[in-house]
Amino acid sequence: MRGPAWYGRIVNCIMNILMCALLATYVLWTVQHVPGNESLPIFTPLSWFVSFIDSFFVGMFVGDWIPGFAWGQKLAGSLKLKGLPNYMVSVFVLCFVMVTSISFICTFISNVQTIGMNGVIASWTMVYPGLLGLGYVLQLCTLWLAFKAAASISGFDPAAAPAEGLQA
């Protein structure tokens, strides 16, 4: 688990653990409190665990294959943002990609056979705005810590790496 190849995987893993715990908790809590669902066993330790595992594997796949943070950095760069505004835009794009992908795919997998596509869309749109807001705050506050942890664990720090294309 050393070197640049592991850096991104470690960041992805750390952030997915945090994001999926948040997503599982928020979705199950919200559905549990829909009128008529209060007495149903929706938010249980088993359902939380299943929701977490489901979303974690979806999140790891999405995080490995879709460069959301890099897209955010490109957008922030094209807007000529630096420092905190750059970070905020980059994190928002990452959050949008991750939360949208994870929440929709998991809602689809969990519900399409029982409530159909219209039910999937209705369920997803019920929880999506809250997930996006909470996910953004979580990622804004913790992504930089994941970067530091990944640099420490992998021994690779992209901030300290030499710039590509420059010759001495």
mmCIF file of C-alpha atoms in Angstrom:
data_model
loop_
_atom_site.group_PDB
_atom_site.id
_atom_site.type_symbol
_atom_site.label_atom_id
_atom_site.label_comp_id
_atom_site.label_asym_id
_atom_site.label_seq_id
_atom_site.Cartn_x
_atom_site.Cartn_y
_atom_site.Cartn_z
ATOM 1 C CA MET A 1 0.000 0.000 0.000
ATOM 2 C CA ARG A 2 2.872 2.320 -0.701
ATOM 3 C CA GLY A 3 3.383 4.736 -3.551
ATOM 4 C CA PRO A 4 1.318 6.906 -5.869
ATOM 5 C CA ALA A 5 -0.833 4.037 -7.135
ATOM 6 C CA TRP A 6 -2.306 3.538 -3.668
ATOM 7 C CA TYR A 7 -2.782 7.193 -2.762
ATOM 8 C CA GLY A 8 -6.070 7.623 -4.653
ATOM 9 C CA ARG A 9 -7.410 4.248 -3.533
ATOM 10 C CA ILE A 10 -6.770 5.138 0.117
ATOM 11 C CA VAL A 11 -8.491 8.535 -0.237
ATOM 12 C CA ASN A 12 -11.416 6.830 -1.974
ATOM 13 C CA CYS A 13 -11.701 4.201 0.770
ATOM 14 C CA ILE A 14 -11.578 6.713 3.638
ATOM 15 C CA MET A 15 -14.128 9.018 2.030
ATOM 16 C CA ASN A 16 -16.439 6.136 1.116
ATOM 17 C CA ILE A 17 -16.449 4.864 4.691
ATOM 18 C CA LEU A 18 -17.509 8.331 5.890
ATOM 19 C CA MET A 19 -19.931 9.052 3.035
ATOM 20 C CA CYS A 20 -21.622 5.667 3.103
ATOM 21 C CA ALA A 21 -22.124 5.794 6.858
ATOM 22 C CA LEU A 22 -23.794 9.183 6.372
ATOM 23 C CA LEU A 23 -25.873 8.035 3.395
ATOM 24 C CA ALA A 24 -27.061 4.855 5.109
ATOM 25 C CA THR A 25 -28.010 6.737 8.257
ATOM 26 C CA TYR A 26 -29.786 9.616 6.513
ATOM 27 C CA VAL A 27 -31.727 7.503 4.006
ATOM 28 C CA LEU A 28 -32.927 4.968 6.573
ATOM 29 C CA TRP A 29 -33.799 7.672 9.120
ATOM 30 C CA THR A 30 -35.738 9.650 6.488
ATOM 31 C CA VAL A 31 -37.684 6.636 5.235
ATOM 32 C CA GLN A 32 -38.377 5.517 8.820
ATOM 33 C CA HIS A 33 -40.002 8.898 9.521
ATOM 34 C CA VAL A 34 -42.249 9.026 6.452
ATOM 35 C CA PRO A 35 -45.843 9.149 7.745
ATOM 36 C CA GLY A 36 -47.103 5.599 8.064
ATOM 37 C CA ASN A 37 -43.620 4.084 8.406
ATOM 38 C CA GLU A 38 -42.969 5.045 12.028
ATOM 39 C CA SER A 39 -43.716 1.568 13.435
ATOM 40 C CA LEU A 40 -42.070 -0.437 10.637
ATOM 41 C CA PRO A 41 -38.614 -1.985 11.194
ATOM 42 C CA ILE A 42 -36.779 0.128 8.611
ATOM 43 C CA PHE A 43 -33.887 1.711 10.521
ATOM 44 C CA THR A 44 -32.361 -1.383 12.144
ATOM 45 C CA PRO A 45 -28.726 -2.370 12.631
ATOM 46 C CA LEU A 46 -29.058 -5.015 9.906
ATOM 47 C CA SER A 47 -30.642 -2.636 7.386
ATOM 48 C CA TRP A 48 -27.973 -0.028 8.185
ATOM 49 C CA PHE A 49 -25.198 -2.576 7.639
ATOM 50 C CA VAL A 50 -26.697 -3.788 4.348
ATOM 51 C CA SER A 51 -27.188 -0.200 3.153
ATOM 52 C CA PHE A 52 -23.632 0.707 4.150
ATOM 53 C CA ILE A 53 -22.062 -2.291 2.381
ATOM 54 C CA ASP A 54 -24.182 -1.762 -0.731
ATOM 55 C CA SER A 55 -23.275 1.917 -0.973
ATOM 56 C CA PHE A 56 -19.613 1.317 -0.082
ATOM 57 C CA PHE A 57 -19.043 -1.046 -3.009
ATOM 58 C CA VAL A 58 -20.897 1.248 -5.403
ATOM 59 C CA GLY A 59 -18.869 4.197 -4.061
ATOM 60 C CA MET A 60 -15.533 2.414 -4.441
ATOM 61 C CA PHE A 61 -16.356 1.575 -8.057
ATOM 62 C CA VAL A 62 -17.534 5.115 -8.851
ATOM 63 C CA GLY A 63 -14.589 6.697 -7.017
ATOM 64 C CA ASP A 64 -12.081 4.530 -8.891
ATOM 65 C CA TRP A 65 -13.576 5.113 -12.340
ATOM 66 C CA ILE A 66 -14.959 8.657 -12.307
ATOM 67 C CA PRO A 67 -12.444 11.452 -11.564
ATOM 68 C CA GLY A 68 -14.905 13.784 -9.807
ATOM 69 C CA PHE A 69 -12.295 15.772 -7.876
ATOM 70 C CA ALA A 70 -10.129 16.221 -10.995
ATOM 71 C CA TRP A 71 -13.208 17.485 -12.880
ATOM 72 C CA GLY A 72 -13.826 19.923 -10.037
ATOM 73 C CA GLN A 73 -10.233 21.124 -10.175
ATOM 74 C CA LYS A 74 -10.538 21.669 -13.931
ATOM 75 C CA LEU A 75 -13.731 23.662 -13.425
ATOM 76 C CA ALA A 76 -12.183 25.721 -10.630
ATOM 77 C CA GLY A 77 -9.072 26.275 -12.756
ATOM 78 C CA SER A 78 -11.132 27.447 -15.716
ATOM 79 C CA LEU A 79 -12.875 29.883 -13.342
ATOM 80 C CA LYS A 80 -9.377 30.988 -12.200
ATOM 81 C CA LEU A 81 -10.153 30.168 -8.569
ATOM 82 C CA LYS A 82 -7.378 29.683 -6.055
ATOM 83 C CA GLY A 83 -7.167 28.595 -2.428
ATOM 84 C CA LEU A 84 -10.410 27.957 -0.548
ATOM 85 C CA PRO A 85 -12.790 28.820 -3.438
ATOM 86 C CA ASN A 86 -10.886 26.327 -5.628
ATOM 87 C CA TYR A 87 -11.222 23.652 -2.947
ATOM 88 C CA MET A 88 -14.927 24.393 -2.414
ATOM 89 C CA VAL A 89 -15.756 24.081 -6.126
ATOM 90 C CA SER A 90 -13.621 20.945 -6.510
ATOM 91 C CA VAL A 91 -15.318 19.328 -3.520
ATOM 92 C CA PHE A 92 -18.765 20.305 -4.795
ATOM 93 C CA VAL A 93 -18.167 18.597 -8.147
ATOM 94 C CA LEU A 94 -16.783 15.521 -6.360
ATOM 95 C CA CYS A 95 -19.780 15.501 -4.013
ATOM 96 C CA PHE A 96 -22.241 15.901 -6.870
ATOM 97 C CA VAL A 97 -20.696 12.964 -8.755
ATOM 98 C CA MET A 98 -20.375 10.673 -5.732
ATOM 99 C CA VAL A 99 -23.661 11.412 -3.959
ATOM 100 C CA THR A 100 -25.691 11.353 -7.168
ATOM 101 C CA SER A 101 -24.134 8.090 -8.370
ATOM 102 C CA ILE A 102 -24.165 6.232 -5.064
ATOM 103 C CA SER A 103 -27.626 7.341 -3.975
ATOM 104 C CA PHE A 104 -29.311 6.701 -7.317
ATOM 105 C CA ILE A 105 -27.672 3.323 -7.981
ATOM 106 C CA CYS A 106 -28.389 2.088 -4.447
ATOM 107 C CA THR A 107 -31.989 3.350 -4.560
ATOM 108 C CA PHE A 108 -32.423 1.602 -7.912
ATOM 109 C CA ILE A 109 -30.929 -1.697 -6.693
ATOM 110 C CA SER A 110 -32.971 -1.690 -3.486
ATOM 111 C CA ASN A 111 -36.347 -0.694 -4.923
ATOM 112 C CA VAL A 112 -36.817 -1.249 -8.654
ATOM 113 C CA GLN A 113 -38.282 -4.764 -8.318
ATOM 114 C CA THR A 114 -40.826 -3.788 -5.673
ATOM 115 C CA ILE A 115 -41.908 -0.246 -6.544
ATOM 116 C CA GLY A 116 -40.813 0.132 -10.172
ATOM 117 C CA MET A 117 -38.911 2.963 -11.810
ATOM 118 C CA ASN A 118 -41.460 5.645 -10.833
ATOM 119 C CA GLY A 119 -41.087 4.592 -7.202
ATOM 120 C CA VAL A 120 -37.299 4.634 -7.511
ATOM 121 C CA ILE A 121 -37.373 8.202 -8.851
ATOM 122 C CA ALA A 122 -39.840 9.291 -6.151
ATOM 123 C CA SER A 123 -37.806 7.700 -3.349
ATOM 124 C CA TRP A 124 -34.538 9.067 -4.658
ATOM 125 C CA THR A 125 -35.791 12.633 -5.106
ATOM 126 C CA MET A 126 -37.160 12.536 -1.550
ATOM 127 C CA VAL A 127 -33.715 11.957 -0.032
ATOM 128 C CA TYR A 128 -31.390 13.446 -2.670
ATOM 129 C CA PRO A 129 -31.383 17.152 -1.653
ATOM 130 C CA GLY A 130 -30.568 16.292 1.969
ATOM 131 C CA LEU A 131 -27.890 13.804 0.908
ATOM 132 C CA LEU A 132 -26.287 16.344 -1.405
ATOM 133 C CA GLY A 133 -26.179 19.026 1.296
ATOM 134 C CA LEU A 134 -24.939 16.721 4.044
ATOM 135 C CA GLY A 135 -22.464 15.048 1.691
ATOM 136 C CA TYR A 136 -21.017 18.406 0.671
ATOM 137 C CA VAL A 137 -20.513 19.521 4.276
ATOM 138 C CA LEU A 138 -18.974 16.149 5.171
ATOM 139 C CA GLN A 139 -16.600 16.163 2.204
ATOM 140 C CA LEU A 140 -15.708 19.815 2.663
ATOM 141 C CA CYS A 141 -14.717 19.145 6.277
ATOM 142 C CA THR A 142 -12.987 15.773 5.862
ATOM 143 C CA LEU A 143 -11.478 15.444 2.369
ATOM 144 C CA TRP A 144 -8.318 17.346 3.305
ATOM 145 C CA LEU A 145 -7.865 14.957 6.259
ATOM 146 C CA ALA A 146 -8.250 11.988 3.899
ATOM 147 C CA PHE A 147 -5.561 13.544 1.675
ATOM 148 C CA LYS A 148 -3.193 13.828 4.656
ATOM 149 C CA ALA A 149 -3.953 10.297 5.874
ATOM 150 C CA ALA A 150 -3.457 8.840 2.388
ATOM 151 C CA ALA A 151 -0.147 10.695 2.016
ATOM 152 C CA SER A 152 1.006 9.309 5.360
ATOM 153 C CA ILE A 153 -0.161 5.738 4.679
ATOM 154 C CA SER A 154 1.014 5.538 1.055
ATOM 155 C CA GLY A 155 4.221 7.538 1.466
ATOM 156 C CA PHE A 156 3.191 9.605 -1.553
ATOM 157 C CA ASP A 157 2.209 13.263 -1.314
ATOM 158 C CA PRO A 158 1.009 14.769 -4.602
ATOM 159 C CA ALA A 159 1.626 18.268 -3.241
ATOM 160 C CA ALA A 160 5.319 17.422 -2.814
ATOM 161 C CA ALA A 161 5.663 15.532 -6.105
ATOM 162 C CA PRO A 162 7.608 17.235 -8.889
ATOM 163 C CA ALA A 163 5.463 18.876 -11.543
ATOM 164 C CA GLU A 164 5.155 16.849 -14.722
ATOM 165 C CA GLY A 165 6.668 18.252 -17.886
ATOM 166 C CA LEU A 166 9.192 20.527 -16.172
ATOM 167 C CA GLN A 167 12.825 19.945 -16.965
ATOM 168 C CA ALA A 168 15.688 20.932 -14.724
#
